[in-house]
mmCIF file of C-alpha atoms in Angstrom:
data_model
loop_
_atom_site.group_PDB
_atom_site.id
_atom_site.type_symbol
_atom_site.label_atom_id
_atom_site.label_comp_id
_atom_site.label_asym_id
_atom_site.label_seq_id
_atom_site.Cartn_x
_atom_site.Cartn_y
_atom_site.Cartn_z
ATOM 1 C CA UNK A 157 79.929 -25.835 -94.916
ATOM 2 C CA UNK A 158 82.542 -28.457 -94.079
ATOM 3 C CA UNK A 159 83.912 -26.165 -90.752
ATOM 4 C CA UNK A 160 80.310 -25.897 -89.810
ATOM 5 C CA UNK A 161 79.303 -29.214 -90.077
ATOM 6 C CA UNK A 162 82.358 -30.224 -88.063
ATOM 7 C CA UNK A 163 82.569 -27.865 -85.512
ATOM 8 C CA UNK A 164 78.215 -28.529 -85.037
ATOM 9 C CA UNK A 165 78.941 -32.115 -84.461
ATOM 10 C CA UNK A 166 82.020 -31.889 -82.084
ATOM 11 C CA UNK A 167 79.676 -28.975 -79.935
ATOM 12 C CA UNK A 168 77.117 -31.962 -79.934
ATOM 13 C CA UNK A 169 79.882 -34.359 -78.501
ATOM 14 C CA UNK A 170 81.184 -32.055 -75.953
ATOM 15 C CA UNK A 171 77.602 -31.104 -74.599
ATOM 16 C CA UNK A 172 76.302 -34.340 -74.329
ATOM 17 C CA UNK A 173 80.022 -36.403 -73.612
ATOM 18 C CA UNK A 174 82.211 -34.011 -72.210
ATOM 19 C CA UNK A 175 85.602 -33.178 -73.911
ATOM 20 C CA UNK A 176 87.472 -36.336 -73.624
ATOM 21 C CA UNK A 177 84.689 -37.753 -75.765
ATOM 22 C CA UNK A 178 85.983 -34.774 -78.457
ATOM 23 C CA UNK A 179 88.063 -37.034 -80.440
ATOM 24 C CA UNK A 180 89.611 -36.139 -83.649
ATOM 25 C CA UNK A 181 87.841 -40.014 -85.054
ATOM 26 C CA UNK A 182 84.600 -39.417 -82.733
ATOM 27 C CA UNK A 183 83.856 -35.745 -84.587
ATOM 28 C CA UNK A 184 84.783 -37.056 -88.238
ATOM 29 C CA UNK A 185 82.436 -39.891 -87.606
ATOM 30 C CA UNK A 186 79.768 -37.739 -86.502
ATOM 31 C CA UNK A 187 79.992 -34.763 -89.140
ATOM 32 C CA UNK A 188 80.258 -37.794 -91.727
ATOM 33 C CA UNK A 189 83.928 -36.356 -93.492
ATOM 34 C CA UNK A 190 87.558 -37.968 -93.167
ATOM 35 C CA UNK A 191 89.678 -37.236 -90.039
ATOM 36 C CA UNK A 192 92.249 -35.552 -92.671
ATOM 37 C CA UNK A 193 90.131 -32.488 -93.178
ATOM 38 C CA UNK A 194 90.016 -31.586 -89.697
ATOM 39 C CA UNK A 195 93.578 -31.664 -89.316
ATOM 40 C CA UNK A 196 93.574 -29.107 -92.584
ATOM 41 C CA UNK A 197 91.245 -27.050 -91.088
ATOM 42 C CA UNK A 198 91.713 -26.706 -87.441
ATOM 43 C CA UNK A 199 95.585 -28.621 -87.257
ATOM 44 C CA UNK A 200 95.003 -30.580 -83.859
ATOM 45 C CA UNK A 201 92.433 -31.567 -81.177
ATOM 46 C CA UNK A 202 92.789 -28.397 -79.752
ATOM 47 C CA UNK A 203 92.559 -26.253 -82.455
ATOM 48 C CA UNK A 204 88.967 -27.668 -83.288
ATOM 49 C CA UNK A 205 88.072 -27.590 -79.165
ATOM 50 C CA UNK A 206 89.132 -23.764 -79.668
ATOM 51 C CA UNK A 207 86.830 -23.188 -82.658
ATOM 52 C CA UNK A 208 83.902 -25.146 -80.584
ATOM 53 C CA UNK A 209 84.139 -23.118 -77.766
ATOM 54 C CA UNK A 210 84.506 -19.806 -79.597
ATOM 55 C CA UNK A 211 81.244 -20.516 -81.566
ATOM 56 C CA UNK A 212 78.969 -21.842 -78.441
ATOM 57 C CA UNK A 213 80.275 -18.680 -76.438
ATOM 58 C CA UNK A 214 79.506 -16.154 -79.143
ATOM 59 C CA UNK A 215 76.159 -17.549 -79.339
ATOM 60 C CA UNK A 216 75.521 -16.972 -75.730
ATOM 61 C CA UNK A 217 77.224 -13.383 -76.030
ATOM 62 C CA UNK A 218 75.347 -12.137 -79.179
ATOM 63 C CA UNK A 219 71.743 -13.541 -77.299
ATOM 64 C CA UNK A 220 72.645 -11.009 -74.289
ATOM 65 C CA UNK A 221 69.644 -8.983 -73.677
ATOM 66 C CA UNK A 222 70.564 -5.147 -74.227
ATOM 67 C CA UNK A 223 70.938 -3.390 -71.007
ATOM 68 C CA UNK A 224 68.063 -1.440 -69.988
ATOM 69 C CA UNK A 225 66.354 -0.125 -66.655
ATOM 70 C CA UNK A 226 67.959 0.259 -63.545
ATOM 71 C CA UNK A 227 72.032 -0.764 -64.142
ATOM 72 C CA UNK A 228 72.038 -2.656 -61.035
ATOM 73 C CA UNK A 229 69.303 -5.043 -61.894
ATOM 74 C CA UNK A 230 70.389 -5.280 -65.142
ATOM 75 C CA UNK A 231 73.932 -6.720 -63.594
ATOM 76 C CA UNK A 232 72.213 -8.979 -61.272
ATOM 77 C CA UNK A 233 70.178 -10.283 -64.506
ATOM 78 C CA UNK A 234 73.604 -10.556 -66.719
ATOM 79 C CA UNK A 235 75.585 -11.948 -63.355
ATOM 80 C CA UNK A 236 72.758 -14.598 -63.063
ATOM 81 C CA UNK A 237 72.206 -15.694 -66.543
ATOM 82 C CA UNK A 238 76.331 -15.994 -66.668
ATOM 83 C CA UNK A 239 75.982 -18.539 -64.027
ATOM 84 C CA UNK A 240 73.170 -20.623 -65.475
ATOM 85 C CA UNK A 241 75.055 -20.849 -68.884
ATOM 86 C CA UNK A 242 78.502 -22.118 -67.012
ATOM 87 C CA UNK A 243 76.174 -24.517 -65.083
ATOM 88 C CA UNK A 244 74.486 -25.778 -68.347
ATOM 89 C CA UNK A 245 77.984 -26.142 -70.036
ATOM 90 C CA UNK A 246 79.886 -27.225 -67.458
ATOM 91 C CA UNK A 247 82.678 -28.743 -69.868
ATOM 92 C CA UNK A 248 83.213 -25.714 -71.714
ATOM 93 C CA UNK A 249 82.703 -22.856 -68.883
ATOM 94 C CA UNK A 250 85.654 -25.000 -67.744
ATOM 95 C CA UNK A 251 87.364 -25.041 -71.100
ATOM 96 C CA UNK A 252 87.016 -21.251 -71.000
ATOM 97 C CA UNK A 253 87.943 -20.775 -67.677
ATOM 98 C CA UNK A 254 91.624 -21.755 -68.287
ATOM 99 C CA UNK A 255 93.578 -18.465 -68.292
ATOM 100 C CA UNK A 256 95.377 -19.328 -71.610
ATOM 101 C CA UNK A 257 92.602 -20.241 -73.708
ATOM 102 C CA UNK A 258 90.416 -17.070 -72.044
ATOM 103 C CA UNK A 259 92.915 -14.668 -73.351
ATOM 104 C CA UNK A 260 93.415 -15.799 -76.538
ATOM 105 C CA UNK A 261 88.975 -16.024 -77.087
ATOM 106 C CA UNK A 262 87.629 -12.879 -78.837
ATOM 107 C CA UNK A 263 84.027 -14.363 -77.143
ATOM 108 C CA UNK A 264 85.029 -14.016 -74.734
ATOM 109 C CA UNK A 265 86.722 -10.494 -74.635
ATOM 110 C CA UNK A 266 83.358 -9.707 -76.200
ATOM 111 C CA UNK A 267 81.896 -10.955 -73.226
ATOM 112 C CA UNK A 268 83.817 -8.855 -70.925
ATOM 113 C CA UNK A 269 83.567 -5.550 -72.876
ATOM 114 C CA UNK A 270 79.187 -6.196 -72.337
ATOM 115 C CA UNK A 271 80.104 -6.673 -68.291
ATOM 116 C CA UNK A 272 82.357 -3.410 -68.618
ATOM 117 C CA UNK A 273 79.659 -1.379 -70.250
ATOM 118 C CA UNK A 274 77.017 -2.163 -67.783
ATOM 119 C CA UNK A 275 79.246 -1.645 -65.088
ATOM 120 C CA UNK A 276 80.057 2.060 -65.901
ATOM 121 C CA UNK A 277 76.242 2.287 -66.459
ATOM 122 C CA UNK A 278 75.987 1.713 -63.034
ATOM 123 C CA UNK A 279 79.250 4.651 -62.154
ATOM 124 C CA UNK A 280 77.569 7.072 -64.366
ATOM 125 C CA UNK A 281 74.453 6.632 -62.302
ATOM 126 C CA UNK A 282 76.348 6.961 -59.219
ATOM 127 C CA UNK A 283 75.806 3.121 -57.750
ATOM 128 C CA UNK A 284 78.842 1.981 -57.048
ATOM 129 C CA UNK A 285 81.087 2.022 -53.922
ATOM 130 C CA UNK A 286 84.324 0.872 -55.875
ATOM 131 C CA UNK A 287 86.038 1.897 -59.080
ATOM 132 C CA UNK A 288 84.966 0.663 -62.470
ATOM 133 C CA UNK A 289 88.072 -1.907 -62.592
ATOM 134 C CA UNK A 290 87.095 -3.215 -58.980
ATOM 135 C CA UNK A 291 83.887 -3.502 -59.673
ATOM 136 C CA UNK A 292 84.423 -5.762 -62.642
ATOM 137 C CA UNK A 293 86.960 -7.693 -60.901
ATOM 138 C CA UNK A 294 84.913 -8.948 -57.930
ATOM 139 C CA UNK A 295 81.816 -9.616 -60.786
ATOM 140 C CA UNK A 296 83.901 -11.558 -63.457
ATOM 141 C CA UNK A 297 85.182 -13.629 -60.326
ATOM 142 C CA UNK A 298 82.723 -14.496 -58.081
ATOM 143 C CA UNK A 299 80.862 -15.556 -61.463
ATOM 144 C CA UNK A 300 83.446 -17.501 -62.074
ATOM 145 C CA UNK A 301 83.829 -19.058 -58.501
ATOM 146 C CA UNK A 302 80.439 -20.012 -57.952
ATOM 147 C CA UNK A 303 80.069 -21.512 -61.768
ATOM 148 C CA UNK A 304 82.847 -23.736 -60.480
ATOM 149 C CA UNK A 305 81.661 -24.255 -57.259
ATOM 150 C CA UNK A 306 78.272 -25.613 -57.989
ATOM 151 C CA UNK A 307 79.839 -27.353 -61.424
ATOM 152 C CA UNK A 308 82.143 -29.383 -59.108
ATOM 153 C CA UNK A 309 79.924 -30.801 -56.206
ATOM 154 C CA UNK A 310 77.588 -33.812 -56.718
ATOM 155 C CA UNK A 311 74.699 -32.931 -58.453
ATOM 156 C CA UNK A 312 72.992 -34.143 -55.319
ATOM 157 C CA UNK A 313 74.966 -31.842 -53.155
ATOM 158 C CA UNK A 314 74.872 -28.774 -54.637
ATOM 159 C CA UNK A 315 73.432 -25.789 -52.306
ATOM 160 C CA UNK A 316 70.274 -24.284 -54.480
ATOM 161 C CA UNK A 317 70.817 -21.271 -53.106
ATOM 162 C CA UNK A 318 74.600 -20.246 -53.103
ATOM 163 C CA UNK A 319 74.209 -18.354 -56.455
ATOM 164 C CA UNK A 320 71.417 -16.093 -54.772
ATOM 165 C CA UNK A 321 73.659 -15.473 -51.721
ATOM 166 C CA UNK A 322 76.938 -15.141 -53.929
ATOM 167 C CA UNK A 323 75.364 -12.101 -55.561
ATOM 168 C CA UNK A 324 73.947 -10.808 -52.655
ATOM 169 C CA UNK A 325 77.358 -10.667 -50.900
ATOM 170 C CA UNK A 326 79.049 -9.508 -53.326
ATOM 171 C CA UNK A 327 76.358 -6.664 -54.535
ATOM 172 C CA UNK A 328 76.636 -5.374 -51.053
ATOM 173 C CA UNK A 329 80.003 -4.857 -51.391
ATOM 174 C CA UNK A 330 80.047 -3.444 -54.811
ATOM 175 C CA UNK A 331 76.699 -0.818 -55.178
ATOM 176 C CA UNK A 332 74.928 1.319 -53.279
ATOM 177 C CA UNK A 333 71.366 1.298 -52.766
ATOM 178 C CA UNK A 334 71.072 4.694 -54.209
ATOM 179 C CA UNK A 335 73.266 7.649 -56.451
ATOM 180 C CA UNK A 336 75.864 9.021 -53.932
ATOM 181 C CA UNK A 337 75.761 12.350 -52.563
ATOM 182 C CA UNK A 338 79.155 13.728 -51.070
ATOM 183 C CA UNK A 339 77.893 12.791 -47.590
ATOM 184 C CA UNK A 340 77.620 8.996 -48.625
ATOM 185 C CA UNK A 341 80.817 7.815 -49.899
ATOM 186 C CA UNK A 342 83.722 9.490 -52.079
ATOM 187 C CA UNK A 343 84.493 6.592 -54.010
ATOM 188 C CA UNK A 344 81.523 6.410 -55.490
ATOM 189 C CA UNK A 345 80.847 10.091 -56.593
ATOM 190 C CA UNK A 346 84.769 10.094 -57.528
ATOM 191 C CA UNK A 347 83.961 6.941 -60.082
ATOM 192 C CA UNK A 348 80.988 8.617 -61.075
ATOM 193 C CA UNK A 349 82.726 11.899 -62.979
ATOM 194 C CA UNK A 350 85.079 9.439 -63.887
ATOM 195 C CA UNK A 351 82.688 7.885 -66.751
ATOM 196 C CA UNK A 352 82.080 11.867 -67.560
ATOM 197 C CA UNK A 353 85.437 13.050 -67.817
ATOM 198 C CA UNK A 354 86.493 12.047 -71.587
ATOM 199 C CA UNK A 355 83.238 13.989 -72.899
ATOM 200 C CA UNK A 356 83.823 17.127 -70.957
ATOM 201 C CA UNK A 357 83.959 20.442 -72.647
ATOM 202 C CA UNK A 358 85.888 23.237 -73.229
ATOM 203 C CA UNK A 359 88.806 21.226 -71.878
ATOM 204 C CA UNK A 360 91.825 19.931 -74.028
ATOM 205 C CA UNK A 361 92.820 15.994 -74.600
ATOM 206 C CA UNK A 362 95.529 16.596 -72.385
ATOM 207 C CA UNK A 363 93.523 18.252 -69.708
ATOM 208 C CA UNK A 364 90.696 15.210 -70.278
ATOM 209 C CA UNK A 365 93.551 12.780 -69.771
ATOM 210 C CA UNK A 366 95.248 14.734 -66.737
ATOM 211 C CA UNK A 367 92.038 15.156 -64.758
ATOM 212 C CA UNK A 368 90.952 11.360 -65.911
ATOM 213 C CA UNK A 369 94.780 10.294 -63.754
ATOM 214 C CA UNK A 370 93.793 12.418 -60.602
ATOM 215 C CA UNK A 371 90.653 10.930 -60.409
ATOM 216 C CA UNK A 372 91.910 6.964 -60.723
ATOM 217 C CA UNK A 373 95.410 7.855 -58.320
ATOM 218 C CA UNK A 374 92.579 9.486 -55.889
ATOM 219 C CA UNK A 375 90.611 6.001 -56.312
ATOM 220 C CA UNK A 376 93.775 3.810 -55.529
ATOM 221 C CA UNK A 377 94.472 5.860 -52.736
ATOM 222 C CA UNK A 378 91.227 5.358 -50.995
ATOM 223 C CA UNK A 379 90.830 1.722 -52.160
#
């Protein structure tokens, strides 16, 4: 109840103070208990900035709608909402945005896994014009970009807009406006059997794995 309490009161701080206002005497203040216990619990500043970021982003990951409907709208929703919650939390999209702290953030891996399962959605239904690690590449970091882009101009100066034309741009690069036949684009039917290839039958793990390193040097080699 203690760790709870704490960690509630220092993701009150950082929300409505930013993180310099995180203070080891600020949060003990606020969740009413001594400044020793969160040195036994979390060991530093950083250890209980950790543990407030991990819970705020789980949060957001656990409320993620599941994906439904057409794969690419349900990206565009997902890309979207991702950029709304960085804009809302500006202090901690930024706290998670540091490459140390992102690696180490189960959250946050969670989040990524959710991207990486609606993006081979959208393979297995033959939308996209890149391979599946591409494809979440250019999503996880023009999400990123524009979060930081609109986060770090003057509230006053921000461009309404870039978000909308972010996706766009990037969408066109990354789907197609319909499954691919072979007189469309390789890539794209090549990424598709991709997502089919470790449930095929009547072939052996090996063979599953062999065909499954064709298919991905045949994708590098037309990237």
């Amino acid at each position: 109840m203690t760790r709870a309490g704490i960690v509630d009161a220092a993701a009150t701080l950082l929300r409505e103070q930013g993180v310099h206002a995180v203070t080891t005497r600020a949060v003990a203040a606020a969740a009413g208990v001594q400044a020793p216990a969160i040195y036994r619990l979390f060991g530093d500043k950083d250890g209980l900035v950790d543990a407030v970021a991990e819970q705020v982003m789980a949060a957001y990951v656990a409320g993620k709608p599941p994906a439904e409907g057409d794969p690419v709208a349900d990206l565009r929703t997902g890309w979207h909402a991702h950029v709304a919650f960085g804009v809302a939390n500006p202090e901690l999209f930024a706290l998670l945005s540091e490459p140390g702290r992102a690696q180490r953030s189960p959250a946050t891996a969670a989040g990524a896994e959710v991207l990486r399962g609606r993006i081979r959605r959208a393979a297995a239904a033959g939308r996209l014009r890149v391979d599946e690690e591409r494809a979440f590449g250019m999503l996880h970091a023009s999400g990123v970009g524009t979060v930081l882009a609109i986060t770090g101009a003057p509230a006053d100066a921000r461009d309404p807009a870039l978000a909308d034309a972010m996706w766009d741009t990037v969408a066109a690069a990354v789907f197609t406006d319909a499954p691919a036949s072979p007189a469309d684009d390789l890539v794209a039917l090549l990424t598709t059997v991709a997502t089919v290839v470790p449930s095929l039958p009547a072939l052996t793990a090996a063979e599953r794995a062999m065909l499954g390193e064709w298919i991905n040097r045949a994708l590098h080699h037309l990237r």
